[in-house]
Coordinates of C-alpha atoms and ligand atoms in Angstrom, one line a residue:
M1 CA -0.3 0.1 -0.5
R2 CA 3.1 2.4 1.1
T3 CA 5.1 0.5 -1.9
A4 CA 1.9 2.3 -4.0
A5 CA 1.2 5.2 -3.4
V6 CA 5.2 6.5 -3.2
L7 CA 4.7 5.0 -7.4
A8 CA 1.8 7.6 -8.0
V9 CA 3.1 10.2 -6.1
A10 CA 6.1 10.2 -8.0
V11 CA 4.0 9.5 -11.0
A12 CA 2.1 12.0 -10.4
L13 CA 5.5 14.5 -10.0
L14 CA 6.5 13.0 -13.2
A15 CA 3.4 14.2 -15.3
V16 CA 4.0 17.6 -14.0
A17 CA 7.0 18.3 -14.7
S18 CA 6.9 16.9 -18.1
A19 CA 4.0 19.4 -18.1
L20 CA 6.1 22.7 -17.2
P21 CA 6.5 24.5 -20.0
A22 CA 10.4 24.2 -22.1
Y23 CA 10.1 28.4 -21.7
T24 CA 9.1 30.0 -17.9
R25 CA 10.5 33.2 -17.4
T26 CA 11.3 34.3 -13.8
V27 CA 13.8 37.0 -14.5
R28 CA 11.2 40.3 -14.8
Y29 CA 12.6 43.6 -16.2
D30 CA 10.2 45.9 -14.2
G31 CA 11.5 50.0 -14.3
E32 CA 13.8 48.8 -17.3
K33 CA 13.5 50.4 -20.8
V34 CA 16.0 50.5 -24.2
F35 CA 16.9 53.5 -25.2
R36 CA 18.2 54.5 -28.6
C37 CA 21.4 57.0 -29.1
Q38 CA 22.6 58.7 -32.8
F39 CA 25.8 59.4 -32.7
G40 CA 26.5 63.4 -34.0
P41 CA 29.2 63.1 -36.9
Q42 CA 32.1 63.6 -35.3
R43 CA 34.0 59.9 -34.1
A44 CA 35.2 61.7 -31.2
V45 CA 32.1 61.8 -29.2
N46 CA 31.2 58.3 -30.4
S47 CA 34.1 56.7 -28.9
A48 CA 33.2 59.0 -25.2
M49 CA 29.6 58.1 -24.8
Y50 CA 30.9 54.5 -26.1
R51 CA 33.3 54.5 -23.2
L52 CA 31.1 56.0 -21.1
I53 CA 28.5 53.2 -21.7
I54 CA 31.0 50.5 -21.1
D55 CA 32.4 51.9 -17.4
Q56 CA 28.7 52.4 -16.5
G57 CA 28.2 48.2 -16.5
L58 CA 24.7 49.2 -19.3
D59 CA 24.1 46.5 -21.7
I60 CA 24.9 47.4 -25.5
W61 CA 22.3 45.8 -28.0
G62 CA 23.3 46.6 -30.7
R63 CA 24.9 49.0 -32.8
T64 CA 25.5 51.0 -35.9
E65 CA 27.4 53.6 -37.7
D66 CA 24.5 56.1 -36.8
Y67 CA 23.1 54.6 -33.3
I68 CA 23.8 53.2 -30.1
D69 CA 20.7 50.9 -28.4
V70 CA 21.7 50.7 -24.5
R71 CA 19.4 48.8 -21.8
V72 CA 18.9 50.5 -18.3
K73 CA 18.6 48.1 -15.6
K74 CA 16.2 50.0 -12.9
A75 CA 18.8 50.3 -10.0
Q76 CA 21.8 52.2 -13.2
F77 CA 19.0 55.5 -13.4
A78 CA 19.8 56.1 -9.8
E79 CA 23.5 57.8 -11.2
P80 CA 23.8 60.6 -12.5
T81 CA 25.9 60.6 -15.5
V82 CA 23.4 57.3 -16.6
R83 CA 20.7 60.1 -16.7
N84 CA 22.8 62.6 -17.7
L85 CA 24.0 60.4 -20.8
M86 CA 20.4 59.0 -21.0
S87 CA 18.3 62.5 -21.4
R88 CA 20.6 62.8 -24.9
C89 CA 18.7 60.0 -26.4
D90 CA 15.1 58.5 -27.7
V91 CA 13.7 55.7 -25.6
L92 CA 13.4 52.6 -27.6
H93 CA 11.6 50.7 -25.3
A94 CA 9.6 51.9 -22.5
D95 CA 8.7 49.2 -20.2
L96 CA 11.1 47.1 -21.3
E97 CA 9.0 44.2 -19.0
A98 CA 5.8 45.0 -21.2
V99 CA 7.9 44.2 -24.4
M100 CA 9.0 41.2 -23.2
A101 CA 6.0 40.1 -21.3
E102 CA 4.1 40.3 -24.9
A103 CA 7.0 38.5 -27.0
D104 CA 6.2 35.6 -24.4
A105 CA 2.9 35.0 -24.5
K106 CA 3.2 35.5 -28.4
F107 CA 6.3 32.9 -28.8
L108 CA 4.7 30.2 -25.9
A109 CA 1.4 30.6 -27.7
R110 CA 2.4 29.4 -30.7
R111 CA 4.6 27.3 -29.0
E112 CA 1.5 25.1 -26.9
A113 CA -0.1 25.1 -30.7
K114 CA 2.9 23.3 -32.2
K115 CA 1.8 23.8 -35.4
A116 CA 4.9 24.9 -36.0
E117 CA 7.3 23.2 -38.1
W118 CA 11.2 23.1 -37.2
F119 CA 12.7 25.9 -39.1
E120 CA 9.0 27.8 -37.7
D121 CA 10.0 27.7 -34.5
Y122 CA 13.0 28.2 -32.2
H123 CA 14.4 25.2 -29.8
T124 CA 16.6 24.0 -26.1
Y125 CA 19.4 23.0 -26.1
D126 CA 17.8 19.6 -25.5
E127 CA 16.1 20.5 -28.8
I128 CA 18.5 21.3 -30.6
K129 CA 21.3 18.7 -29.8
A130 CA 18.5 15.3 -30.6
W131 CA 17.8 17.7 -34.1
Y132 CA 21.6 17.8 -35.3
E133 CA 21.4 13.9 -33.9
D134 CA 19.3 12.9 -36.2
L135 CA 20.3 15.5 -39.2
A136 CA 23.5 13.2 -38.8
N137 CA 21.7 9.6 -39.3
T138 CA 19.5 11.6 -41.8
Y139 CA 22.4 12.1 -44.2
S140 CA 25.4 9.7 -43.4
D141 CA 27.4 9.9 -45.9
F142 CA 28.4 13.3 -45.2
A143 CA 27.4 14.1 -42.1
T144 CA 29.2 13.2 -38.1
F145 CA 27.8 13.9 -35.3
I146 CA 30.3 14.9 -32.5
D147 CA 28.2 13.8 -29.1
S148 CA 31.0 16.5 -27.3
I149 CA 34.0 18.3 -28.1
G150 CA 34.3 18.8 -23.9
T151 CA 31.4 19.7 -21.2
T152 CA 31.1 23.0 -19.6
L153 CA 31.2 24.6 -16.0
E154 CA 26.7 23.2 -15.5
G155 CA 28.3 20.0 -17.5
R156 CA 26.3 20.3 -20.6
D157 CA 28.0 19.1 -23.2
Q158 CA 29.3 21.3 -27.0
F159 CA 28.0 19.2 -29.0
A160 CA 29.2 20.0 -32.7
F161 CA 28.0 18.8 -36.1
T162 CA 30.5 17.9 -39.8
F163 CA 30.1 17.4 -42.7
T164 CA 31.3 17.4 -46.4
S165 CA 30.4 14.5 -49.8
S166 CA 33.2 11.7 -50.1
N167 CA 33.7 13.4 -53.7
G168 CA 37.4 15.6 -54.2
T169 CA 40.0 15.1 -52.0
A170 CA 41.1 12.8 -49.0
L171 CA 42.0 16.1 -46.8
K172 CA 40.0 18.9 -47.3
P173 CA 40.2 22.9 -46.2
K174 CA 37.7 23.4 -43.2
I175 CA 35.0 26.2 -42.8
F176 CA 34.5 26.7 -39.7
F177 CA 31.2 27.3 -37.4
Q178 CA 30.8 28.8 -34.0
C179 CA 26.5 29.8 -33.1
Q180 CA 25.0 31.1 -30.2
I181 CA 27.8 32.4 -28.7
H182 CA 25.0 35.3 -26.7
A183 CA 22.3 32.8 -25.4
R184 CA 20.0 35.4 -25.7
E185 CA 21.4 36.0 -29.5
W186 CA 18.4 32.8 -30.4
I187 CA 18.2 33.4 -34.5
S188 CA 22.0 32.7 -34.2
G189 CA 21.9 29.0 -33.5
A190 CA 18.7 28.9 -35.9
T191 CA 20.4 30.3 -39.0
C192 CA 23.1 27.8 -38.9
G193 CA 20.6 24.6 -38.3
Y194 CA 18.8 26.5 -41.5
V195 CA 21.8 26.8 -43.8
I196 CA 24.1 23.4 -42.7
N197 CA 20.4 21.0 -43.4
E198 CA 19.5 23.7 -46.6
L199 CA 23.9 22.7 -48.2
L200 CA 22.9 18.9 -47.4
S201 CA 19.8 18.7 -48.8
T202 CA 20.6 20.7 -52.0
Y203 CA 23.7 18.6 -52.9
G204 CA 23.4 16.6 -56.2
S205 CA 20.5 19.5 -57.1
N206 CA 22.8 22.8 -55.9
D207 CA 26.0 22.5 -58.6
E208 CA 27.2 25.7 -56.5
V209 CA 26.4 23.5 -53.1
T210 CA 27.6 20.1 -55.3
A211 CA 31.6 22.1 -55.5
I212 CA 31.6 23.7 -52.4
L213 CA 30.6 20.0 -50.2
D214 CA 32.8 18.5 -52.7
A215 CA 35.8 21.2 -52.0
V216 CA 35.7 21.9 -48.0
E217 CA 34.1 20.4 -44.7
F218 CA 32.4 22.6 -42.7
V219 CA 33.1 22.1 -38.8
V220 CA 29.9 23.8 -36.3
I221 CA 29.1 24.1 -33.1
P222 CA 26.1 24.5 -33.1
I223 CA 25.7 25.9 -29.7
Q224 CA 29.2 27.5 -28.2
N225 CA 27.1 28.8 -24.9
P226 CA 25.0 25.8 -23.6
D227 CA 24.4 26.8 -20.1
G228 CA 24.4 30.2 -21.2
Y229 CA 21.8 28.8 -24.1
A230 CA 19.8 27.1 -21.4
Y231 CA 19.7 30.1 -19.2
T232 CA 18.0 32.5 -21.6
W233 CA 14.9 29.4 -21.7
S234 CA 14.4 28.8 -17.8
N235 CA 15.2 32.0 -15.9
D236 CA 16.5 34.8 -18.5
R237 CA 15.7 35.9 -22.0
L238 CA 18.1 38.6 -21.9
W239 CA 20.9 36.4 -20.7
R240 CA 24.6 36.7 -22.5
K241 CA 27.1 35.5 -21.0
N242 CA 28.2 32.4 -19.9
R243 CA 26.8 30.9 -16.2
N244 CA 30.7 31.0 -14.2
P245 CA 29.3 32.3 -11.0
N246 CA 33.2 34.2 -10.6
T247 CA 33.4 35.8 -7.4
G248 CA 31.0 38.1 -6.0
G249 CA 27.9 37.4 -6.8
C250 CA 27.8 38.4 -10.2
A251 CA 27.5 35.2 -13.1
G252 CA 29.3 35.4 -15.9
V253 CA 31.7 35.9 -19.1
D254 CA 30.8 37.3 -21.7
L255 CA 32.8 34.7 -24.1
N256 CA 33.3 36.5 -26.5
R257 CA 35.4 38.6 -25.0
N258 CA 37.2 35.8 -23.4
Y259 CA 39.6 35.0 -26.6
N260 CA 43.7 35.1 -26.6
D261 CA 43.8 37.8 -29.2
H262 CA 45.0 40.6 -27.6
W263 CA 42.6 40.3 -24.6
G264 CA 42.2 42.6 -22.3
Q265 CA 43.0 45.5 -24.5
G266 CA 40.0 47.7 -24.3
G267 CA 36.5 47.4 -25.6
S268 CA 36.0 44.8 -22.5
S269 CA 35.1 45.2 -19.1
S270 CA 36.9 44.5 -15.5
S271 CA 34.2 44.1 -13.8
P272 CA 32.1 40.3 -13.5
C273 CA 28.8 42.4 -13.6
S274 CA 29.1 44.0 -16.3
D275 CA 28.0 42.2 -19.7
T276 CA 31.2 42.6 -21.6
Y277 CA 33.4 41.4 -18.8
M278 CA 36.8 39.3 -20.1
G279 CA 37.2 37.0 -17.4
P280 CA 40.4 36.4 -15.0
S281 CA 42.6 35.8 -18.6
A282 CA 42.6 35.1 -22.4
N283 CA 40.9 31.4 -22.7
S284 CA 40.2 31.1 -19.1
E285 CA 36.4 29.7 -20.0
L286 CA 36.1 26.2 -20.6
E287 CA 33.8 27.6 -23.6
V288 CA 36.5 29.1 -25.3
Q289 CA 39.3 26.1 -24.4
N290 CA 36.9 23.9 -26.4
A291 CA 36.5 26.0 -28.7
I292 CA 40.0 26.5 -30.1
A293 CA 41.6 23.2 -29.3
F294 CA 38.2 21.5 -32.1
F295 CA 39.7 25.1 -34.7
K296 CA 43.5 23.5 -34.2
A297 CA 42.5 20.1 -34.7
N298 CA 40.2 20.1 -37.4
A299 CA 43.2 22.9 -39.5
P300 CA 43.4 24.2 -41.6
V301 CA 40.3 26.3 -41.3
I302 CA 40.0 28.6 -44.6
G303 CA 37.3 30.1 -43.5
G304 CA 35.5 31.0 -39.6
I305 CA 31.7 32.9 -39.0
D306 CA 30.9 33.5 -36.2
W307 CA 27.0 33.8 -35.7
H308 CA 25.2 37.1 -33.8
S309 CA 23.0 39.0 -33.6
Y310 CA 21.1 42.1 -34.4
S311 CA 21.9 44.8 -36.4
Q312 CA 22.5 43.6 -39.8
L313 CA 26.7 44.0 -40.0
I314 CA 29.6 41.5 -41.2
L315 CA 32.0 41.9 -39.6
R316 CA 36.2 41.5 -40.4
P317 CA 39.5 42.4 -39.3
Y318 CA 40.0 43.4 -36.6
G319 CA 38.0 44.8 -33.4
W320 CA 41.2 45.4 -31.9
T321 CA 42.8 48.3 -33.3
R322 CA 42.5 51.0 -36.7
N323 CA 44.8 49.8 -39.1
D324 CA 44.5 47.5 -42.1
S325 CA 45.1 43.9 -41.8
P326 CA 46.8 43.1 -44.5
D327 CA 44.5 41.1 -46.2
E328 CA 42.3 44.4 -46.1
A329 CA 41.9 44.3 -49.8
Q330 CA 40.3 40.4 -49.9
L331 CA 38.5 40.9 -46.6
K332 CA 36.0 43.8 -48.2
A333 CA 35.3 42.0 -51.6
L334 CA 34.2 39.2 -49.2
G335 CA 32.1 41.3 -47.1
D336 CA 30.4 42.9 -49.8
G337 CA 29.8 40.6 -51.4
M338 CA 28.0 38.6 -48.5
R339 CA 26.1 42.2 -48.4
E340 CA 25.2 41.6 -52.1
A341 CA 23.9 38.0 -51.5
I342 CA 21.6 38.9 -48.6
R343 CA 20.5 41.6 -50.9
E344 CA 19.6 40.1 -53.7
V345 CA 17.6 37.4 -51.6
H346 CA 14.7 39.9 -49.7
G347 CA 16.3 43.3 -50.5
V348 CA 17.2 43.0 -46.6
S349 CA 20.2 45.8 -45.8
Y350 CA 23.2 44.5 -44.1
T351 CA 26.1 47.0 -43.5
S352 CA 29.8 45.4 -44.5
Q353 CA 32.9 47.1 -42.6
K354 CA 35.7 47.0 -40.3
S355 CA 34.8 45.4 -36.7
I356 CA 36.5 48.1 -34.7
E357 CA 34.5 51.0 -37.2
L358 CA 31.7 49.7 -35.0
Y359 CA 33.3 50.1 -31.6
T360 CA 37.3 48.2 -30.4
T361 CA 36.3 45.0 -28.4
T362 CA 38.8 42.8 -28.1
G363 CA 39.1 39.3 -27.0
T364 CA 37.0 38.2 -29.6
A365 CA 36.4 35.0 -31.6
S366 CA 36.7 36.1 -34.9
D367 CA 39.8 38.4 -34.4
W368 CA 41.2 34.7 -32.4
F369 CA 40.0 32.7 -35.7
Y370 CA 42.5 35.2 -38.2
G371 CA 44.6 36.2 -35.2
E372 CA 48.4 34.8 -34.7
E373 CA 47.3 32.0 -32.2
A374 CA 44.9 30.4 -34.8
T375 CA 46.6 30.9 -37.7
E376 CA 50.3 28.9 -35.6
T377 CA 48.9 25.9 -36.1
N378 CA 46.8 26.2 -39.5
D379 CA 48.6 24.3 -42.0
G380 CA 50.1 27.6 -43.9
Y381 CA 46.1 28.9 -43.8
R382 CA 45.0 32.0 -42.1
A383 CA 41.7 31.4 -41.6
A384 CA 38.9 35.0 -42.9
G385 CA 36.8 35.9 -40.0
F386 CA 33.8 37.3 -40.2
T387 CA 31.4 38.1 -37.2
I388 CA 27.3 38.3 -39.0
E389 CA 25.4 40.1 -37.0
L390 CA 21.5 39.0 -37.9
R391 CA 18.9 40.4 -38.3
D392 CA 16.8 43.0 -36.9
T393 CA 18.2 46.6 -36.5
G394 CA 16.3 46.6 -33.1
R395 CA 12.8 46.5 -33.7
Y396 CA 12.3 43.5 -32.0
G397 CA 15.8 42.8 -31.6
F398 CA 17.0 39.5 -29.8
E399 CA 13.0 39.0 -29.2
L400 CA 13.2 38.0 -33.2
P401 CA 10.2 36.6 -34.4
A402 CA 10.1 33.0 -35.3
E403 CA 8.1 34.0 -39.0
Q404 CA 11.8 35.7 -39.4
I405 CA 13.8 32.4 -39.2
I406 CA 13.4 30.7 -42.7
P407 CA 13.9 34.7 -44.9
T408 CA 17.2 34.9 -42.6
G409 CA 18.1 31.7 -43.1
E410 CA 17.8 32.1 -47.3
E411 CA 19.2 34.8 -47.6
C412 CA 22.3 34.2 -45.2
F413 CA 22.6 31.2 -47.0
Q414 CA 22.9 32.4 -50.6
A415 CA 26.1 34.9 -48.0
V416 CA 27.2 31.2 -47.2
L417 CA 27.5 30.4 -51.0
F418 CA 29.0 32.8 -51.5
F419 CA 31.8 33.4 -48.6
V420 CA 32.9 29.5 -48.9
S421 CA 33.2 29.5 -53.3
E422 CA 35.8 32.9 -53.0
L423 CA 37.6 31.0 -50.3
V424 CA 37.9 27.3 -51.8
A425 CA 38.8 30.2 -55.0
N426 CA 41.5 31.4 -53.3
P427 CA 42.3 30.9 -49.6
I428 CA 44.7 33.1 -47.1
K429 CA 47.8 32.1 -47.1
A430 CA 49.6 32.8 -43.6
Ligands
LIG501 O1 30.1 42.8 -29.0 C1 29.7 41.8 -29.5 O2 30.2 40.6 -28.9 C2 29.0 41.3 -31.0 N1 28.2 42.1 -30.9 S1 27.4 41.4 -29.9 O3 25.9 42.8 -30.4 N2 26.0 40.2 -30.7 O4 27.1 41.5 -28.9 C3 30.9 42.3 -32.0 C4 31.9 41.7 -31.7 C5 32.5 42.2 -33.6 N3 34.3 42.6 -33.2 C6 35.1 41.7 -33.4 N4 34.7 40.4 -33.7 N5 35.9 41.8 -33.5
LIG502 ZN1 26.2 38.8 -29.7

């Protein structure tokens, strides 16, 4: 009798657990606002303002050469510098909690209706991992699912996915995709999935795809920040960093400031509470260590794309210096060509520019792909390193509606075809 009762309770609890929605935001954004700060024509004004924003630990959402979107938390309004800074800006979201509540409601209704096809919805870490495993089974002649290239602090696997055709040379150069490094940028992971599926499903029918998969192998980390991504589903939709507890009470390192390329030399913060916290040392984070080991194990990598959102930008090296890279002409042609390829699909405008024209960043993934540490072990090649900031330009921001996954994927697929074809014809020698 007792055993039966315990069992009944256990079964009931299990039923409740499986009925729990996968998306459960527990963090609220009451009293928070997002501002759009237009820049004047003087670059000096831009940099001074940017430095102030970083120093005050404000959360930068998106940025073009004309404006920067900044989120201000309730407590930060107490700081006169912040109030003064924001008095020069326009309000983009006056009530962030209301905006997020509306987006959550739409998202949950769609998910609960379960009407959407795979690319018409966003998915959890577990769902995405299972999807890649299935994809490798579907395309078993092409693809390999790697269960783990290493684990995170919370014990999740950084899984990986590689694919190529069985035609062509035995050792092919690699194209490296890193997706979902920033937890809240959900369109990043979704776009990677779309592009990968398109490449696999059109081999043999699309001549350009066939030539590409005969010439290169794609090496992909679909979720570079598993703990952060899981946290955006369970607690805080707007979380950016990993979930390292740090010391002093503020969690998270910005993985895109932690790579060993001019680490800590500007455009990042030494405060663990900041959204651009660089971490205690270069490559300190497990996710970064795992990714760089995987990159190095796959030499030669001729091109690397780190996928982000939002702002519709195609960013080439460098983020850490205003100097042109030695390959500026070629990298500019690659970036401009991707911009045009994207525009031709749905008419969406992306800007192609050097990363530092946006703002200074150090310790970023795409500068590392192109940089000296990666190149040392890259079999005589230097990877063309790009950061792509996907849709949109701030209307929905990180909460890009799921209806835009497919069109975003379609335009990026064309950009990828251009990027890879050009690099196959003309890889950058170290
Ligand atoms: O600041 C970042 O990490 C990226 N923007 S985001 O809004 N997605 O956070 C841009 C990084 C670009 N810089 C370089 N790759 N150098
Ligand atoms: Zn990002």
